CSV table of C-alpha atoms and ligand atoms in Angstrom, one decimal:
chain,number,residue,atom,x,y,z
A,5,MET,CA,-12.1,16.6,-20.8
A,6,LEU,CA,-15.5,16.5,-19.0
A,7,LYS,CA,-15.7,19.9,-17.4
A,8,ILE,CA,-17.5,20.3,-14.1
A,9,LYS,CA,-20.0,23.1,-14.6
A,10,GLU,CA,-21.7,23.3,-11.2
A,11,ALA,CA,-21.8,21.6,-7.8
A,12,LYS,CA,-24.4,22.0,-5.0
A,13,VAL,CA,-25.1,20.7,-1.6
A,14,ILE,CA,-28.6,19.4,-0.8
A,15,VAL,CA,-29.6,19.0,2.9
A,16,THR,CA,-32.7,17.1,3.6
A,17,CYS,CA,-34.4,15.5,6.6
A,18,PRO,CA,-37.0,12.9,5.6
A,19,GLY,CA,-37.0,11.5,9.2
A,20,ARG,CA,-33.2,12.0,9.7
A,21,ASN,CA,-30.6,14.4,8.2
A,22,PHE,CA,-28.7,13.7,5.0
A,23,VAL,CA,-26.2,15.8,3.2
A,24,THR,CA,-25.8,15.2,-0.5
A,25,LEU,CA,-23.3,16.7,-3.0
A,26,LYS,CA,-24.5,16.9,-6.6
A,27,ILE,CA,-21.9,17.5,-9.3
A,28,LEU,CA,-23.0,18.5,-12.8
A,29,THR,CA,-20.9,18.5,-15.9
A,30,GLU,CA,-21.0,20.6,-19.1
A,31,ASP,CA,-22.3,17.5,-21.0
A,32,GLY,CA,-25.3,17.3,-18.7
A,33,VAL,CA,-24.2,14.1,-16.9
A,34,TYR,CA,-24.3,14.5,-13.1
A,35,GLY,CA,-23.3,12.4,-10.2
A,36,ILE,CA,-24.2,12.4,-6.5
A,37,GLY,CA,-22.2,11.7,-3.3
A,38,ASP,CA,-23.1,11.3,0.4
A,39,ALA,CA,-21.5,13.7,2.9
A,40,THR,CA,-23.6,12.9,6.0
A,41,LEU,CA,-21.7,13.2,9.3
A,42,ASN,CA,-24.2,12.3,12.0
A,43,GLY,CA,-24.8,15.2,14.5
A,44,ARG,CA,-22.2,17.4,12.8
A,45,GLU,CA,-23.9,17.7,9.4
A,46,LEU,CA,-23.6,21.4,8.9
A,47,ALA,CA,-19.8,21.5,9.4
A,48,VAL,CA,-19.5,19.4,6.2
A,49,VAL,CA,-22.0,21.5,4.4
A,50,SER,CA,-19.9,24.6,5.1
A,51,TYR,CA,-16.6,22.8,4.3
A,52,LEU,CA,-18.1,21.8,0.9
A,53,SER,CA,-19.8,25.1,0.1
A,54,GLU,CA,-17.0,27.4,1.2
A,55,HIS,CA,-13.9,25.5,0.5
A,56,VAL,CA,-14.4,22.6,-2.0
A,57,ILE,CA,-17.0,23.7,-4.5
A,58,PRO,CA,-15.1,26.8,-5.6
A,59,CYS,CA,-12.1,24.6,-6.5
A,60,LEU,CA,-14.3,22.0,-8.3
A,61,ILE,CA,-15.7,24.2,-11.0
A,62,GLY,CA,-13.9,23.8,-14.3
A,63,ARG,CA,-12.0,20.7,-13.2
A,64,ASP,CA,-12.1,17.5,-15.4
A,65,ALA,CA,-14.7,15.2,-13.8
A,66,HIS,CA,-12.7,12.2,-15.2
A,67,GLN,CA,-9.6,13.0,-13.1
A,68,ILE,CA,-10.8,11.2,-9.9
A,69,GLU,CA,-7.4,10.3,-8.4
A,70,ASP,CA,-6.0,13.8,-9.1
A,71,THR,CA,-9.1,15.5,-7.6
A,72,TRP,CA,-8.8,13.2,-4.5
A,73,GLN,CA,-5.1,14.2,-4.0
A,74,TYR,CA,-5.9,17.8,-4.7
A,75,PHE,CA,-8.4,18.0,-1.8
A,76,TYR,CA,-6.3,15.7,0.5
A,77,ARG,CA,-2.8,17.1,0.0
A,78,GLY,CA,-4.0,20.4,-1.2
A,79,ALA,CA,-5.8,21.3,2.0
A,80,TYR,CA,-2.5,21.1,3.9
A,81,TRP,CA,-4.7,20.1,7.0
A,82,ARG,CA,-5.0,16.4,6.4
A,83,LYS,CA,-7.5,13.8,7.7
A,84,GLY,CA,-10.4,14.3,10.1
A,85,PRO,CA,-14.0,13.4,9.8
A,86,VAL,CA,-15.2,16.7,8.3
A,87,THR,CA,-12.5,16.9,5.6
A,88,MET,CA,-12.7,13.2,4.7
A,89,SER,CA,-16.5,13.2,4.5
A,90,ALA,CA,-16.4,16.2,2.1
A,91,ILE,CA,-13.7,14.4,0.0
A,92,ALA,CA,-15.8,11.3,0.1
A,93,ALA,CA,-18.8,13.0,-1.4
A,94,VAL,CA,-16.8,14.5,-4.2
A,95,ASP,CA,-15.2,11.1,-4.9
A,96,MET,CA,-18.6,9.2,-4.9
A,97,ALA,CA,-20.1,11.7,-7.3
A,98,LEU,CA,-17.2,11.5,-9.7
A,99,TRP,CA,-17.2,7.7,-9.8
A,100,ASP,CA,-21.0,7.9,-10.4
A,101,ILE,CA,-20.3,10.3,-13.4
A,102,LYS,CA,-17.5,8.1,-14.8
A,103,ALA,CA,-19.7,5.0,-14.7
A,104,LYS,CA,-22.6,6.8,-16.2
A,105,VAL,CA,-20.4,8.1,-19.1
A,106,ALA,CA,-19.1,4.5,-19.6
A,107,ASN,CA,-22.7,3.3,-19.5
A,108,LEU,CA,-21.7,0.7,-17.0
A,109,PRO,CA,-22.8,-0.2,-13.4
A,110,LEU,CA,-20.0,1.0,-11.1
A,111,TYR,CA,-18.9,-2.5,-10.1
A,112,GLN,CA,-17.8,-3.1,-13.7
A,113,LEU,CA,-15.3,-0.2,-13.4
A,114,LEU,CA,-14.0,-1.7,-10.2
A,115,GLY,CA,-13.0,-5.0,-11.8
A,116,GLY,CA,-16.4,-6.7,-12.2
A,117,LYS,CA,-18.3,-9.2,-10.0
A,118,SER,CA,-16.3,-11.2,-7.5
A,119,ARG,CA,-19.4,-12.8,-6.0
A,120,ASN,CA,-23.1,-13.4,-6.6
A,121,GLY,CA,-24.4,-11.2,-3.8
A,122,VAL,CA,-23.3,-9.1,-0.8
A,123,MET,CA,-24.1,-10.8,2.5
A,124,VAL,CA,-25.4,-8.4,5.0
A,125,TYR,CA,-26.1,-8.3,8.7
A,126,GLY,CA,-29.3,-6.9,10.2
A,127,HIS,CA,-29.9,-5.5,13.6
A,128,ALA,CA,-31.9,-7.3,16.3
A,129,ASN,CA,-32.3,-5.6,19.7
A,130,GLY,CA,-34.6,-5.7,22.7
A,131,ARG,CA,-35.0,-4.3,26.1
A,132,ASP,CA,-34.1,-7.7,27.6
A,133,ILE,CA,-32.8,-11.0,26.4
A,134,SER,CA,-36.3,-12.4,25.5
A,135,GLU,CA,-37.1,-9.4,23.4
A,136,THR,CA,-33.8,-9.6,21.6
A,137,GLN,CA,-34.4,-13.3,21.0
A,138,GLU,CA,-37.8,-12.5,19.4
A,139,GLN,CA,-36.2,-10.0,17.1
A,140,VAL,CA,-33.5,-12.4,16.1
A,141,ALA,CA,-36.2,-14.9,15.1
A,142,LYS,CA,-37.9,-12.1,13.0
A,143,TYR,CA,-34.6,-11.4,11.1
A,144,ILE,CA,-34.1,-15.1,10.5
A,145,ASP,CA,-37.7,-15.2,9.1
A,146,MET,CA,-36.9,-12.3,6.8
A,147,GLY,CA,-34.0,-14.3,5.3
A,148,TYR,CA,-31.0,-12.7,7.1
A,149,LEU,CA,-28.0,-15.0,7.4
A,150,ALA,CA,-26.2,-12.8,9.8
A,151,ILE,CA,-27.6,-10.8,12.7
A,152,ARG,CA,-26.2,-8.3,15.2
A,153,ALA,CA,-27.7,-8.8,18.6
A,154,GLN,CA,-27.8,-6.1,21.3
A,155,THR,CA,-29.8,-6.0,24.5
A,156,GLY,CA,-30.8,-3.8,27.4
A,157,ILE,CA,-28.8,-4.4,30.6
A,158,PRO,CA,-30.6,-5.0,33.9
A,159,GLY,CA,-30.2,-2.0,36.2
A,160,LEU,CA,-29.4,0.5,33.4
A,161,ASP,CA,-32.2,2.6,31.9
A,162,SER,CA,-30.9,2.7,28.4
A,163,THR,CA,-28.0,1.4,26.4
A,164,TYR,CA,-26.4,1.6,23.0
A,165,GLY,CA,-28.1,-0.4,20.3
A,166,VAL,CA,-31.6,-0.7,21.9
A,167,SER,CA,-34.1,1.3,19.9
A,168,ASN,CA,-37.8,2.0,20.2
A,169,ASP,CA,-38.6,1.3,16.6
A,170,LYS,CA,-37.4,-2.3,16.0
A,171,MET,CA,-37.3,-2.0,12.2
A,172,PHE,CA,-35.6,1.4,11.7
A,173,TYR,CA,-32.9,2.0,14.2
A,174,GLU,CA,-32.1,5.7,14.8
A,175,PRO,CA,-29.7,6.8,17.6
A,176,ALA,CA,-29.6,10.5,16.7
A,177,ASP,CA,-32.8,11.1,18.7
A,178,ALA,CA,-32.8,14.6,20.2
A,179,ASP,CA,-32.4,18.3,19.7
A,180,LEU,CA,-29.7,18.3,22.4
A,181,PRO,CA,-27.8,15.1,23.3
A,182,SER,CA,-29.8,12.7,25.4
A,183,GLU,CA,-28.0,10.9,28.2
A,184,ASN,CA,-27.3,7.1,28.7
A,185,THR,CA,-25.9,5.5,31.9
A,186,TRP,CA,-23.3,2.9,31.8
A,187,SER,CA,-21.9,0.1,34.1
A,188,THR,CA,-19.1,-2.1,32.6
A,189,GLU,CA,-19.6,-4.6,35.5
A,190,LYS,CA,-23.3,-5.1,34.7
A,191,TYR,CA,-22.6,-5.3,31.0
A,192,LEU,CA,-19.8,-7.9,31.2
A,193,ASP,CA,-22.0,-10.1,33.4
A,194,HIS,CA,-25.0,-9.9,31.1
A,195,ILE,CA,-23.8,-10.3,27.5
A,196,PRO,CA,-22.5,-13.9,27.7
A,197,GLN,CA,-26.0,-14.8,28.9
A,198,LEU,CA,-27.5,-13.2,25.7
A,199,PHE,CA,-25.4,-15.3,23.4
A,200,GLU,CA,-25.9,-18.5,25.4
A,201,ARG,CA,-29.6,-18.1,24.9
A,202,LEU,CA,-29.3,-17.2,21.2
A,203,ARG,CA,-27.2,-20.3,20.5
A,204,ILE,CA,-29.5,-22.6,22.4
A,205,SER,CA,-32.5,-21.2,20.5
A,206,PHE,CA,-31.1,-20.8,17.0
A,207,GLY,CA,-28.1,-23.1,16.8
A,208,PHE,CA,-24.8,-22.3,15.1
A,209,ASP,CA,-25.9,-21.9,11.4
A,210,VAL,CA,-26.8,-18.2,11.8
A,211,HIS,CA,-23.9,-15.7,12.0
A,212,LEU,CA,-24.2,-13.6,15.2
A,213,LEU,CA,-22.4,-10.3,15.8
A,214,HIS,CA,-22.2,-7.9,18.7
A,215,ASP,CA,-21.1,-4.2,19.0
A,216,VAL,CA,-19.5,-3.1,22.3
A,217,HIS,CA,-19.4,0.5,21.0
A,218,HIS,CA,-16.0,1.4,22.4
A,219,ARG,CA,-16.8,0.9,26.1
A,220,LEU,CA,-14.2,-1.4,27.5
A,221,THR,CA,-10.5,-1.3,28.4
A,222,PRO,CA,-8.2,-3.8,26.6
A,223,ILE,CA,-8.2,-6.3,29.5
A,224,GLU,CA,-12.0,-6.1,29.9
A,225,ALA,CA,-12.3,-6.6,26.1
A,226,ALA,CA,-10.1,-9.7,26.4
A,227,ARG,CA,-12.3,-11.1,29.2
A,228,LEU,CA,-15.5,-10.6,27.1
A,229,GLY,CA,-13.9,-12.1,24.0
A,230,LYS,CA,-12.8,-15.1,26.0
A,231,ALA,CA,-16.3,-15.5,27.6
A,232,LEU,CA,-17.9,-15.4,24.2
A,233,GLU,CA,-15.6,-17.9,22.4
A,234,GLU,CA,-17.9,-20.9,22.9
A,235,PHE,CA,-20.7,-19.0,21.2
A,236,ARG,CA,-18.6,-18.5,18.0
A,237,LEU,CA,-19.4,-14.9,17.1
A,238,PHE,CA,-18.8,-13.7,13.5
A,239,TRP,CA,-17.3,-10.7,15.1
A,240,LEU,CA,-17.0,-8.6,18.3
A,241,GLU,CA,-17.0,-4.9,17.2
A,242,ASP,CA,-15.4,-1.8,18.7
A,243,THR,CA,-14.4,-3.3,22.0
A,244,VAL,CA,-12.2,-0.4,23.0
A,245,PRO,CA,-11.7,3.1,21.7
A,246,ALA,CA,-9.1,2.7,19.0
A,247,GLU,CA,-7.0,5.8,19.3
A,248,ASN,CA,-4.3,3.5,20.6
A,249,GLN,CA,-4.0,0.8,17.9
A,250,GLU,CA,-1.6,-1.1,20.2
A,251,SER,CA,-4.6,-1.8,22.6
A,252,PHE,CA,-5.5,-4.6,20.3
A,253,ARG,CA,-2.3,-6.5,20.9
A,254,LEU,CA,-3.4,-7.2,24.4
A,255,ILE,CA,-6.9,-8.3,23.4
A,256,ARG,CA,-5.5,-10.5,20.7
A,257,GLN,CA,-3.2,-12.3,23.1
A,258,HIS,CA,-6.2,-13.5,25.1
A,259,THR,CA,-9.0,-14.4,22.7
A,260,VAL,CA,-9.7,-16.0,19.4
A,261,THR,CA,-13.1,-14.2,19.0
A,262,PRO,CA,-12.8,-12.4,15.7
A,263,LEU,CA,-12.4,-8.6,16.1
A,264,ALA,CA,-13.9,-5.8,14.0
A,265,VAL,CA,-13.1,-2.1,14.2
A,266,GLY,CA,-13.0,1.1,12.2
A,267,GLU,CA,-16.4,2.7,11.7
A,268,ILE,CA,-15.1,6.1,13.0
A,269,PHE,CA,-11.7,5.9,11.2
A,270,ASN,CA,-11.3,8.2,8.3
A,271,THR,CA,-8.0,7.2,6.7
A,272,ILE,CA,-5.8,4.2,6.1
A,273,TRP,CA,-3.4,5.6,8.8
A,274,ASP,CA,-6.0,5.0,11.5
A,275,ALA,CA,-5.9,1.3,10.7
A,276,LYS,CA,-2.3,0.8,9.5
A,277,ASP,CA,-0.8,-1.0,12.5
A,278,LEU,CA,-4.1,-2.9,13.2
A,279,ILE,CA,-4.0,-4.4,9.7
A,280,GLN,CA,-0.2,-4.8,9.4
A,281,GLU,CA,0.1,-6.6,12.7
A,282,GLN,CA,-3.0,-8.7,12.0
A,283,LEU,CA,-4.6,-7.5,15.2
A,284,ILE,CA,-8.1,-7.4,13.7
A,285,ASP,CA,-10.1,-9.6,11.4
A,286,TYR,CA,-12.5,-7.1,9.8
A,287,ILE,CA,-12.0,-3.5,8.9
A,288,ARG,CA,-15.1,-1.3,9.1
A,289,THR,CA,-14.1,1.9,7.5
A,290,THR,CA,-16.8,3.1,5.2
A,291,VAL,CA,-17.3,5.1,2.0
A,292,MET,CA,-18.8,8.4,3.3
A,293,HIS,CA,-16.4,8.9,6.2
A,294,ALA,CA,-13.1,7.5,4.8
A,295,GLY,CA,-12.6,9.6,1.7
A,296,GLY,CA,-14.9,7.8,-0.8
A,297,LEU,CA,-14.3,4.9,-3.0
A,298,THR,CA,-10.8,5.9,-4.0
A,299,HIS,CA,-9.5,5.7,-0.4
A,300,LEU,CA,-11.7,2.8,0.7
A,301,ARG,CA,-10.2,0.7,-2.2
A,302,ARG,CA,-6.8,1.5,-1.0
A,303,ILE,CA,-7.6,0.4,2.6
A,304,ALA,CA,-9.2,-2.8,1.3
A,305,ASP,CA,-6.3,-3.6,-0.9
A,306,PHE,CA,-3.9,-3.1,2.0
A,307,ALA,CA,-6.0,-5.2,4.2
A,308,ALA,CA,-6.1,-8.0,1.7
A,309,LEU,CA,-2.3,-8.4,2.0
A,310,TYR,CA,-2.8,-9.4,5.7
A,311,ASN,CA,-6.0,-11.5,5.4
A,312,VAL,CA,-8.1,-8.8,6.9
A,313,ARG,CA,-11.6,-8.7,5.3
A,314,THR,CA,-14.0,-5.8,5.0
A,315,GLY,CA,-17.2,-5.2,7.0
A,316,CYS,CA,-18.2,-1.7,6.0
A,317,HIS,CA,-20.2,0.5,8.4
A,318,GLY,CA,-23.7,0.8,7.0
A,319,PRO,CA,-25.9,2.5,9.6
A,320,THR,CA,-29.1,4.6,8.9
A,321,ASP,CA,-26.9,7.7,8.8
A,322,ALA,CA,-25.3,6.3,5.6
A,323,SER,CA,-27.7,7.6,3.0
A,324,PRO,CA,-28.9,5.3,0.2
A,325,VAL,CA,-26.2,7.0,-1.9
A,326,SER,CA,-23.5,5.5,0.3
A,327,PHE,CA,-25.3,2.1,0.3
A,328,GLY,CA,-25.5,2.1,-3.5
A,329,THR,CA,-21.8,2.8,-3.7
A,330,LEU,CA,-20.9,0.2,-1.0
A,331,VAL,CA,-22.9,-2.6,-2.7
A,332,HIS,CA,-20.9,-2.0,-5.9
A,333,PHE,CA,-17.6,-1.9,-3.9
A,334,ASP,CA,-18.6,-5.1,-2.0
A,335,THR,CA,-19.5,-6.9,-5.2
A,336,ALA,CA,-16.1,-6.2,-6.8
A,337,ILE,CA,-13.4,-6.5,-4.1
A,338,PRO,CA,-11.7,-9.9,-3.4
A,339,ASN,CA,-11.5,-9.6,0.4
A,340,PHE,CA,-15.2,-8.7,1.1
A,341,GLY,CA,-16.4,-10.1,4.5
A,342,ILE,CA,-19.9,-8.7,5.2
A,343,GLN,CA,-21.9,-5.5,4.9
A,344,GLU,CA,-23.8,-3.9,7.7
A,345,TYR,CA,-27.4,-3.1,6.5
A,346,MET,CA,-29.7,-0.9,8.6
A,347,ARG,CA,-32.8,-0.4,6.6
A,348,HIS,CA,-34.1,3.1,5.7
A,349,THR,CA,-37.7,4.1,6.0
A,350,PRO,CA,-39.9,4.2,2.9
A,351,GLU,CA,-39.9,8.0,3.2
A,352,ILE,CA,-36.1,8.1,2.9
A,353,ASP,CA,-36.2,5.6,0.0
A,354,GLU,CA,-38.6,7.9,-1.8
A,355,VAL,CA,-36.2,10.8,-1.6
A,356,PHE,CA,-33.4,8.6,-2.8
A,357,PRO,CA,-34.7,6.3,-5.5
A,358,HIS,CA,-32.2,3.4,-5.9
A,359,ASN,CA,-31.5,0.2,-7.6
A,360,TYR,CA,-29.9,-2.0,-5.0
A,361,THR,CA,-32.2,-4.7,-3.7
A,362,PHE,CA,-32.3,-7.1,-0.7
A,363,SER,CA,-33.2,-10.8,-1.1
A,364,GLU,CA,-32.5,-13.9,1.0
A,365,GLY,CA,-29.8,-12.3,3.1
A,366,TYR,CA,-27.9,-10.6,0.2
A,367,LEU,CA,-27.9,-7.2,-1.4
A,368,GLN,CA,-27.6,-6.8,-5.2
A,369,PRO,CA,-26.2,-3.7,-6.8
A,370,GLY,CA,-28.5,-3.6,-9.9
A,371,GLU,CA,-27.4,-3.0,-13.5
A,372,THR,CA,-28.1,0.8,-13.9
A,373,PRO,CA,-25.1,2.8,-15.1
A,374,GLY,CA,-23.4,4.6,-12.2
A,375,HIS,CA,-23.9,3.7,-8.5
A,376,GLY,CA,-27.6,3.5,-9.2
A,377,VAL,CA,-28.9,6.0,-6.6
A,378,ASP,CA,-30.6,9.4,-7.4
A,379,ILE,CA,-32.1,12.2,-5.4
A,380,ASN,CA,-35.6,13.6,-5.9
A,381,GLU,CA,-34.7,17.3,-5.2
A,382,THR,CA,-38.3,18.5,-5.2
A,383,LEU,CA,-39.2,16.0,-2.5
A,384,ALA,CA,-35.9,16.6,-0.6
A,385,GLU,CA,-36.8,20.3,-0.3
A,386,LYS,CA,-40.0,19.4,1.6
A,387,PHE,CA,-37.9,18.1,4.5
A,388,PRO,CA,-35.8,20.9,6.0
A,389,TYR,CA,-32.8,20.2,8.3
A,390,GLN,CA,-33.6,19.4,11.9
A,391,ARG,CA,-30.8,19.5,14.5
A,392,SER,CA,-30.3,16.1,16.1
A,393,TYR,CA,-27.6,14.8,18.2
A,394,LEU,CA,-26.3,11.3,19.1
A,395,PRO,CA,-26.6,10.5,22.8
A,396,ILE,CA,-23.8,10.9,25.4
A,397,ASN,CA,-23.0,8.4,28.0
A,398,ARG,CA,-22.1,8.7,31.7
A,399,LEU,CA,-21.0,6.2,34.4
A,400,GLN,CA,-23.5,5.8,37.2
A,401,ASP,CA,-21.6,8.3,39.4
A,402,GLY,CA,-21.9,10.9,36.6
A,403,THR,CA,-18.5,10.6,35.1
A,404,MET,CA,-18.5,11.4,31.3
A,405,PHE,CA,-17.9,8.1,29.4
A,406,ASN,CA,-17.8,6.8,25.8
A,407,TRP,CA,-21.0,6.5,24.0
B,13,LIG,O1,-23.7,7.7,13.8
B,13,LIG,C1,-23.4,6.7,14.7
B,13,LIG,C2,-23.9,5.4,14.3
B,13,LIG,O2,-23.7,5.2,12.9
B,13,LIG,C3,-23.3,4.2,15.0
B,13,LIG,O3,-23.5,4.4,16.4
B,13,LIG,C4,-23.8,2.9,14.6
B,13,LIG,O4,-22.2,1.7,15.8
B,13,LIG,C5,-22.9,1.8,14.9
B,13,LIG,C6,-22.9,0.6,14.0
B,13,LIG,O5,-22.2,-0.3,14.2
B,13,LIG,O6,-23.7,0.7,13.0
B,14,LIG,MG1,-20.7,0.1,15.5
């Protein structure tokens, strides 16, 4: 038995907010997990401090599955982003501890290496097509093999995915939600022009991706997928809000553009029909919002039965702790597809020293025992929490819409 002696929540804002759970055992081994839920951080802090930590003390750190079930079934109130982010943090920290005790890098506990590196996609965006094109060229120069391309839409002041800082994308940008404006008509006319230009300039060797960010109806998504077919995207992401999984049946009937979805899902149940009916090609659930490694493995294994591959969400709001864990996961599983990789600033990397590295389009997990990510608590304390919200989105007539 490896008794849990103490657990604490660390909130820090080295340029953006992160919530980290640290679990310490009686033997002095500790593990850390990411519990960051962008724009709703303190809800998870409270859930962990008030409702999870009291039950953790005295438990056996080695019983990862039982602890997962204890917090999932034991809460009675299942699912939801707050609950599942809290469970995720516990789970990541416990896997970190187990791997440290075994003196092995985490991927070894997950079955060992299935590949030599984890292919990632980077983020190119610009206010217009020419600027996006310049950014794609930069990412190609940096060695990326896959690039997500987003662009401003003529006639709209701002849109999802277009950032001021080109290297470090950060959508949670204001003390109260900022407002974007949206026009589906303008968007649908413009996006095929972006990919036409990118294919003419860069050919077909580089993988190109695009994120619609839940803004279309199924038939609009079908139209976009069809219009983009000739540009052979790696994937088209989050075309429609996915509360209705059956929406994807309609999209699928009309287009062979590969579809990805799932960054806001938090359980296997959110993706069950999508996977079982083979309505998607990539599942984007990720470690800090979908119940940690224990649940993410379950989703990936289920997806593997239906030829669905993974493409885990990896935005800046995933702390390096999540990235570390994801790179081990991606290295080990058989049905890995691609990993999203938004870079963190040097300031964030200093608070979270880590062993994963990027080279020639791939991430490597490193060989340090555990997930290979730590937190410098003294430094973390210097950056107190700052409230920041994601934007909201309205149609041009003021109607509240999907961001
Ligand atoms: O917190 C929200 C962001 O993580 C999200 O908007 C980023 O859509 C996103 C993506 O694909 O990374
Ligand atoms: Mg997305």
